[in-house]
Amino acid sequence: MSGILLLEQSLNGLQFGLMLFLLAAGLTLVFGIMDMINLAHGSLYMIGAYFMASFVQATGSFWLALPLALAATALVGAALEITLLRKLYERDHLTQVLATFAIILIANELVRIIWGSQSLMLNAPAGLTGPVTLPGGVQYASYRLAIIGVGAAVAVALYLLVTRTKVGMLVRAGASNREMAIAMGVNIRRLFTIVFALGAALCALAGAMLGPILAVQVGMGENILILAFVVIVIGGIGSIRGAFVGALLVGLVDTMGRALLPIGFAQVFSPQAASNLGPSLSSILIYVLMAAVLFFRPQGLFPARG
Amino acid sequence: MRTMWAAVAFLFAFHAQAANELKIGFLSTLSGPAGSIGVEIRDGFNLAVKMAGGKLGGMPTEVIFADDTLNPETGKQLAERLLKRDRVNLMTGIVFSNVMLAVWPTIQQSKVFYIAPNATPTRISGEGCNPYFLSASWPNEGYHEAAGHYAKSKGYKNAYLIAPNYPAGKDATSGFKRGYGGAIAAEVYTKLNQLDYSAELAQIRAAKPAALYAFLPGGMGINFIKQFVAAGLSAEVPLVVPGFVSDQDIVRAVGEPMLGIFDTAHWAYDLDNDANRKFVAAFEKEFNRIPSVFAEQGYTTALVIDAAVRSVKGKIEDEKAFHKAVMASPARFKSPRGDWKFAHNGTPVQDYYLRVVAKDNKGRIVNKKIGTVMNAHVDFWAKECKMK
Amino acid sequence: MNKVLTRVLIIGIAIAFPLAMHALDQQFYTSFATRILIYAMAAASLNLVLGYGGMVSFGHAAFFGAGAYLVGILAAEGITSLWIAWPMAVAVAALAALVIGAISLRTRGVYFIMITLAFAQMIYYIFVSLKAYGGDDGLSLASRSTGLGVSLANDFVWYYLVLVLLMIVLYLLHRLLRSRFGRVIEAIRENETRATAIGYPVYRYKLLCFVISGAIAGLAGALIANQTSYVGPALLHWVQSGTLMVMVILGGVGRFWGGPVGAGVLLALEELFSGSPLLGPYSLHWQLPVGVILLAVVLFAPQGISGAFSKKPQ
């Protein structure tokens, strides 16, 4: 087990974890403050990636397209909240599941109708397509480092937003005790819309940044959605800090598991068996982790509610 | 009671398809990252149908398209619909071997002929061979065995293999190993449709192999090569691929970083024969892009159907005669790939070429033929097939 | 009187359907109807635990898929008799429900939802890793189960067998819900604290309900494996759990016919919009109208479809 391999896999885990955090942050806020299970969160991620691909094609510039995609998705998110989701806050979780499941279907089809069924091309910006040499002589994809950078920056910004600004304070109040916040005169409707739009923008950022590495395709949200739910359960519903820690934990376990377990198994089993067991086991690990947290500490690692 | 039901069934059996129209079920992967392959095959197929005036074998042809989205379950359901509800006379189109294997029992039971324009799993071409399955593309191991020969000729000390964990991925490593015969540094199987190869690339870097052989078709290949280049590995490790991983659908997405990659395939853009020139010109005119091996496969499949249906004068129901007609069809028309024929297990016997990704005289990136790696190659597993 | 008439009508249509399809030379739809019957059973089993028991289980696909996989694995090993395979499928599913339920029922509310999801995903990944039994690619069954003397490959015969099984299951569910057990379960759902105060062993009742529901789902799984002669990991995926939930909610949570109605409507919509002559062959955009209809039901018919047609208050 070389040090270079370990370093590279750790960076990969960090990169994946930070992107998961972007998704989980929005999801945990919506779940924590509005008490709403939003299965359509992954659709916002997908829409963000599609917007990004289109804007890059239109403007020719990655960095110009990025804020445009974020803004567009935030608008879509706000519109969705005002027209449809608002009606669901008072309903039970089951109804929310059905309604947001329906939104996933509709969103997938609308995207297919507008952009076609083929996956879209989204490339890393020029200048970030090659490797960069890290201290120690290791080469690592510069774009992935950029993702880590952006993810970390956003995490810091979110932390400052939530702890240092008035909006952030309202968000925290709403997350820990909604009724009290309303009683104290917080304009809860506007707050909800803002929170939802913010969550949508974070999803779009993740979608736009991961687009060049993964593929911009219909249904890309469903795969990552379930992991986002795992993250917020582990971290604690309603807590940004929990989402951060949970995301990094899940990202590292998933990546390290996928990377290291097959190597370990290959010592004992055939390459094919190792390839079968490795990825499954690392996925199982994540769910075991989640089940354990739910059983022993159901509020999560950093519960938002008092 | 039984006889009554039998009588009822007998009566309704006469609702057979009127044999004046050809209905072809085209079940393929048309969406998602791997959808580019299905689209290429479809376009090649449609081009041939169009050039035949909408009539294959002289019969008005209706092609019904269905998208399996690379899901064996969906493929199976769609196959049921095509066969039982739409009552197609022929089936074709499947891109991926896992869908093929899931759908095959359904096709087999319905006794409808399937002409493969792509996936030809060894499980069906070897011991499991069957008169209802014929392939107009290649046996699954073909490209990989050729690539193995090439790697051997380059004298690489060892090879690191990477392929998706599904039947064609296993066929790929098996074929390559047979052609190469040398030391294998590692054999890694990734998840089908996996898009992020950071973990695998880190392992490759640590292993420092003499050569890397990667079978990752469609969107998988696009992502892998982009990430391979981004991680700086393209400068460290020579990459050898089968033609699936370096043809037009991937070239269009990745571009210049692909120049110089060697691959093996049964067809090349610049093959020197009239049929190929005609095909390429027609395809470029119709679709405004350069055809890939997949397009040629779709095109030739349609021509096989055309020749076979013509020679039985539309009587596909005469199964023995139709089977014979299909087996004899390659001699009846000129295919863009050159001369070829069917082996007794229903897979093509053809040449495999060494190609390189390079620019043509118009500055476009194409796969140029450099040489021939295998001549008139017969599927290795044909010997396991007990059919006459 | 109305109720009896409706029931007779439904059963009559169910019995006559394949004959009608045969007469119209549309045998494909007999097979399609069988699929609806199987999902009706699966949805009814979920409704037991979700609607009547008040336990929102997001992991029901685990039992459905486990039953299916058991039949597949036994078939791969040469055991095709339904007298062995089907009871084993039910037993394994019930066992899984026992284990998962025992642990999950210690949690509440949204945590219960997530932990059932977690367990279902674990089972999904375990089966996916079994490459000997197909792994990601799934496993084809050489034929439908044997042991009845008549070939089940005949879609006609198969339909009636499934119909009979569904009717038996629904009848048993009906009796169960009318019994003391059913009343206690509903009491627990209405107010768990009160039920505990009265002295009912709430946990045990819930667990039993969970296990029964899982067992029935296992039988439905065994049937679906036979229906398609194929088992794939998609049967165990959380999206499958979600689909079953959608069926129950669509049909009417806690309403007796909620499961079957929801299954029928969802699958019929899917078929109507994806393969009908109306929208062109293999119209790829079927999910859009289905999604819109689902949304409409949520917003305007909160009791689900059978609730909208029933006069009984929830």
PDB file of N, CA, C and O in Angstrom, chain B residues 24-59:
ATOM      1  N   ILE B  24     -39.686  -5.109 -38.157  1.00  0.00           N
ATOM      2  CA  ILE B  24     -38.439  -5.394 -37.445  1.00  0.00           C
ATOM      3  C   ILE B  24     -38.446  -4.706 -36.088  1.00  0.00           C
ATOM      4  O   ILE B  24     -38.707  -3.504 -35.999  1.00  0.00           O
ATOM      5  N   GLY B  25     -38.187  -5.467 -35.041  1.00  0.00           N
ATOM      6  CA  GLY B  25     -38.082  -4.906 -33.698  1.00  0.00           C
ATOM      7  C   GLY B  25     -36.646  -4.493 -33.439  1.00  0.00           C
ATOM      8  O   GLY B  25     -35.748  -5.332 -33.452  1.00  0.00           O
ATOM      9  N   PHE B  26     -36.423  -3.222 -33.215  1.00  0.00           N
ATOM     10  CA  PHE B  26     -35.072  -2.701 -32.985  1.00  0.00           C
ATOM     11  C   PHE B  26     -34.973  -2.298 -31.530  1.00  0.00           C
ATOM     12  O   PHE B  26     -35.355  -1.199 -31.144  1.00  0.00           O
ATOM     13  N   LEU B  27     -34.476  -3.212 -30.715  1.00  0.00           N
ATOM     14  CA  LEU B  27     -34.348  -2.969 -29.277  1.00  0.00           C
ATOM     15  C   LEU B  27     -32.911  -2.567 -28.998  1.00  0.00           C
ATOM     16  O   LEU B  27     -31.989  -3.330 -29.249  1.00  0.00           O
ATOM     17  N   SER B  28     -32.701  -1.364 -28.505  1.00  0.00           N
ATOM     18  CA  SER B  28     -31.328  -0.890 -28.376  1.00  0.00           C
ATOM     19  C   SER B  28     -31.194   0.072 -27.208  1.00  0.00           C
ATOM     20  O   SER B  28     -32.175   0.451 -26.597  1.00  0.00           O
ATOM     21  N   THR B  29     -29.957   0.445 -26.911  1.00  0.00           N
ATOM     22  CA  THR B  29     -29.709   1.436 -25.870  1.00  0.00           C
ATOM     23  C   THR B  29     -29.592   2.782 -26.556  1.00  0.00           C
ATOM     24  O   THR B  29     -28.602   3.073 -27.219  1.00  0.00           O
ATOM     25  N   LEU B  30     -30.649   3.596 -26.417  1.00  0.00           N
ATOM     26  CA  LEU B  30     -30.686   4.828 -27.186  1.00  0.00           C
ATOM     27  C   LEU B  30     -30.560   6.081 -26.336  1.00  0.00           C
ATOM     28  O   LEU B  30     -30.596   7.182 -26.855  1.00  0.00           O
ATOM     29  N   SER B  31     -30.440   5.905 -25.026  1.00  0.00           N
ATOM     30  CA  SER B  31     -30.331   7.098 -24.187  1.00  0.00           C
ATOM     31  C   SER B  31     -29.313   6.840 -23.096  1.00  0.00           C
ATOM     32  O   SER B  31     -28.826   5.730 -22.926  1.00  0.00           O
ATOM     33  N   GLY B  32     -28.987   7.893 -22.374  1.00  0.00           N
ATOM     34  CA  GLY B  32     -27.970   7.748 -21.344  1.00  0.00           C
ATOM     35  C   GLY B  32     -26.581   7.797 -21.948  1.00  0.00           C
ATOM     36  O   GLY B  32     -26.421   7.921 -23.151  1.00  0.00           O
ATOM     37  N   PRO B  33     -25.537   7.694 -21.114  1.00  0.00           N
ATOM     38  CA  PRO B  33     -24.161   7.821 -21.610  1.00  0.00           C
ATOM     39  C   PRO B  33     -23.819   6.783 -22.665  1.00  0.00           C
ATOM     40  O   PRO B  33     -23.020   7.043 -23.559  1.00  0.00           O
ATOM     41  N   ALA B  34     -24.409   5.605 -22.571  1.00  0.00           N
ATOM     42  CA  ALA B  34     -24.067   4.585 -23.560  1.00  0.00           C
ATOM     43  C   ALA B  34     -24.962   4.680 -24.781  1.00  0.00           C
ATOM     44  O   ALA B  34     -24.802   3.925 -25.729  1.00  0.00           O
ATOM     45  N   GLY B  35     -25.902   5.614 -24.749  1.00  0.00           N
ATOM     46  CA  GLY B  35     -26.857   5.722 -25.835  1.00  0.00           C
ATOM     47  C   GLY B  35     -26.236   6.078 -27.168  1.00  0.00           C
ATOM     48  O   GLY B  35     -26.797   5.792 -28.218  1.00  0.00           O
ATOM     49  N   SER B  36     -25.055   6.690 -27.138  1.00  0.00           N
ATOM     50  CA  SER B  36     -24.434   7.106 -28.402  1.00  0.00           C
ATOM     51  C   SER B  36     -24.195   5.914 -29.314  1.00  0.00           C
ATOM     52  O   SER B  36     -24.284   6.017 -30.539  1.00  0.00           O
ATOM     53  N   ILE B  37     -23.907   4.743 -28.705  1.00  0.00           N
ATOM     54  CA  ILE B  37     -23.635   3.554 -29.515  1.00  0.00           C
ATOM     55  C   ILE B  37     -24.904   3.111 -30.233  1.00  0.00           C
ATOM     56  O   ILE B  37     -24.909   2.849 -31.439  1.00  0.00           O
ATOM     57  N   GLY B  38     -26.014   3.032 -29.477  1.00  0.00           N
ATOM     58  CA  GLY B  38     -27.273   2.613 -30.074  1.00  0.00           C
ATOM     59  C   GLY B  38     -27.708   3.549 -31.184  1.00  0.00           C
ATOM     60  O   GLY B  38     -28.226   3.116 -32.221  1.00  0.00           O
ATOM     61  N   VAL B  39     -27.478   4.831 -30.963  1.00  0.00           N
ATOM     62  CA  VAL B  39     -27.853   5.822 -31.979  1.00  0.00           C
ATOM     63  C   VAL B  39     -27.043   5.615 -33.255  1.00  0.00           C
ATOM     64  O   VAL B  39     -27.580   5.685 -34.363  1.00  0.00           O
ATOM     65  N   GLU B  40     -25.744   5.323 -33.119  1.00  0.00           N
ATOM     66  CA  GLU B  40     -24.906   5.071 -34.292  1.00  0.00           C
ATOM     67  C   GLU B  40     -25.415   3.858 -35.078  1.00  0.00           C
ATOM     68  O   GLU B  40     -25.535   3.893 -36.307  1.00  0.00           O
ATOM     69  N   ILE B  41     -25.709   2.793 -34.345  1.00  0.00           N
ATOM     70  CA  ILE B  41     -26.181   1.571 -35.001  1.00  0.00           C
ATOM     71  C   ILE B  41     -27.507   1.854 -35.717  1.00  0.00           C
ATOM     72  O   ILE B  41     -27.720   1.468 -36.868  1.00  0.00           O
ATOM     73  N   ARG B  42     -28.365   2.559 -35.004  1.00  0.00           N
ATOM     74  CA  ARG B  42     -29.680   2.881 -35.570  1.00  0.00           C
ATOM     75  C   ARG B  42     -29.537   3.694 -36.847  1.00  0.00           C
ATOM     76  O   ARG B  42     -30.200   3.435 -37.850  1.00  0.00           O
ATOM     77  N   ASP B  43     -28.668   4.681 -36.812  1.00  0.00           N
ATOM     78  CA  ASP B  43     -28.487   5.534 -37.990  1.00  0.00           C
ATOM     79  C   ASP B  43     -27.938   4.754 -39.171  1.00  0.00           C
ATOM     80  O   ASP B  43     -28.380   4.937 -40.316  1.00  0.00           O
ATOM     81  N   GLY B  44     -26.970   3.867 -38.891  1.00  0.00           N
ATOM     82  CA  GLY B  44     -26.428   3.042 -39.976  1.00  0.00           C
ATOM     83  C   GLY B  44     -27.524   2.157 -40.557  1.00  0.00           C
ATOM     84  O   GLY B  44     -27.656   2.017 -41.771  1.00  0.00           O
ATOM     85  N   PHE B  45     -28.318   1.575 -39.680  1.00  0.00           N
ATOM     86  CA  PHE B  45     -29.406   0.690 -40.103  1.00  0.00           C
ATOM     87  C   PHE B  45     -30.420   1.461 -40.949  1.00  0.00           C
ATOM     88  O   PHE B  45     -30.801   1.039 -42.046  1.00  0.00           O
ATOM     89  N   ASN B  46     -30.834   2.606 -40.426  1.00  0.00           N
ATOM     90  CA  ASN B  46     -31.827   3.411 -41.136  1.00  0.00           C
ATOM     91  C   ASN B  46     -31.331   3.867 -42.496  1.00  0.00           C
ATOM     92  O   ASN B  46     -32.100   3.961 -43.456  1.00  0.00           O
ATOM     93  N   LEU B  47     -30.039   4.164 -42.561  1.00  0.00           N
ATOM     94  CA  LEU B  47     -29.466   4.599 -43.836  1.00  0.00           C
ATOM     95  C   LEU B  47     -29.639   3.518 -44.892  1.00  0.00           C
ATOM     96  O   LEU B  47     -30.071   3.787 -46.023  1.00  0.00           O
ATOM     97  N   ALA B  48     -29.334   2.276 -44.493  1.00  0.00           N
ATOM     98  CA  ALA B  48     -29.470   1.170 -45.441  1.00  0.00           C
ATOM     99  C   ALA B  48     -30.917   0.994 -45.857  1.00  0.00           C
ATOM    100  O   ALA B  48     -31.218   0.758 -47.031  1.00  0.00           O
ATOM    101  N   VAL B  49     -31.823   1.111 -44.896  1.00  0.00           N
ATOM    102  CA  VAL B  49     -33.248   0.965 -45.225  1.00  0.00           C
ATOM    103  C   VAL B  49     -33.669   2.059 -46.198  1.00  0.00           C
ATOM    104  O   VAL B  49     -34.386   1.833 -47.166  1.00  0.00           O
ATOM    105  N   LYS B  50     -33.178   3.261 -45.926  1.00  0.00           N
ATOM    106  CA  LYS B  50     -33.533   4.390 -46.786  1.00  0.00           C
ATOM    107  C   LYS B  50     -32.997   4.167 -48.189  1.00  0.00           C
ATOM    108  O   LYS B  50     -33.694   4.364 -49.194  1.00  0.00           O
ATOM    109  N   MET B  51     -31.713   3.726 -48.262  1.00  0.00           N
ATOM    110  CA  MET B  51     -31.115   3.522 -49.568  1.00  0.00           C
ATOM    111  C   MET B  51     -31.800   2.390 -50.327  1.00  0.00           C
ATOM    112  O   MET B  51     -31.703   2.310 -51.550  1.00  0.00           O
ATOM    113  N   ALA B  52     -32.497   1.504 -49.587  1.00  0.00           N
ATOM    114  CA  ALA B  52     -33.240   0.429 -50.242  1.00  0.00           C
ATOM    115  C   ALA B  52     -34.666   0.866 -50.515  1.00  0.00           C
ATOM    116  O   ALA B  52     -35.525   0.037 -50.815  1.00  0.00           O
ATOM    117  N   GLY B  53     -34.921   2.152 -50.423  1.00  0.00           N
ATOM    118  CA  GLY B  53     -36.241   2.679 -50.711  1.00  0.00           C
ATOM    119  C   GLY B  53     -37.281   2.308 -49.673  1.00  0.00           C
ATOM    120  O   GLY B  53     -38.458   2.195 -49.988  1.00  0.00           O
ATOM    121  N   GLY B  54     -36.860   2.090 -48.431  1.00  0.00           N
ATOM    122  CA  GLY B  54     -37.826   1.738 -47.397  1.00  0.00           C
ATOM    123  C   GLY B  54     -38.271   0.296 -47.481  1.00  0.00           C
ATOM    124  O   GLY B  54     -39.202  -0.123 -46.795  1.00  0.00           O
ATOM    125  N   LYS B  55     -37.609  -0.480 -48.342  1.00  0.00           N
ATOM    126  CA  LYS B  55     -38.005  -1.874 -48.504  1.00  0.00           C
ATOM    127  C   LYS B  55     -36.777  -2.767 -48.371  1.00  0.00           C
ATOM    128  O   LYS B  55     -35.882  -2.728 -49.201  1.00  0.00           O
ATOM    129  N   LEU B  56     -36.763  -3.578 -47.352  1.00  0.00           N
ATOM    130  CA  LEU B  56     -35.688  -4.541 -47.239  1.00  0.00           C
ATOM    131  C   LEU B  56     -36.186  -5.851 -47.849  1.00  0.00           C
ATOM    132  O   LEU B  56     -37.274  -6.325 -47.528  1.00  0.00           O
ATOM    133  N   GLY B  57     -35.372  -6.406 -48.735  1.00  0.00           N
ATOM    134  CA  GLY B  57     -35.763  -7.659 -49.365  1.00  0.00           C
ATOM    135  C   GLY B  57     -36.960  -7.490 -50.266  1.00  0.00           C
ATOM    136  O   GLY B  57     -37.647  -8.450 -50.585  1.00  0.00           O
ATOM    137  N   GLY B  58     -37.222  -6.227 -50.645  1.00  0.00           N
ATOM    138  CA  GLY B  58     -38.340  -5.997 -51.542  1.00  0.00           C
ATOM    139  C   GLY B  58     -39.669  -5.842 -50.835  1.00  0.00           C
ATOM    140  O   GLY B  58     -40.698  -5.625 -51.457  1.00  0.00           O
ATOM    141  N   MET B  59     -39.667  -5.949 -49.500  1.00  0.00           N
ATOM    142  CA  MET B  59     -40.923  -5.814 -48.763  1.00  0.00           C
ATOM    143  C   MET B  59     -40.950  -4.494 -48.012  1.00  0.00           C
ATOM    144  O   MET B  59     -39.936  -4.095 -47.425  1.00  0.00           O
TER     145      MET B  59
END
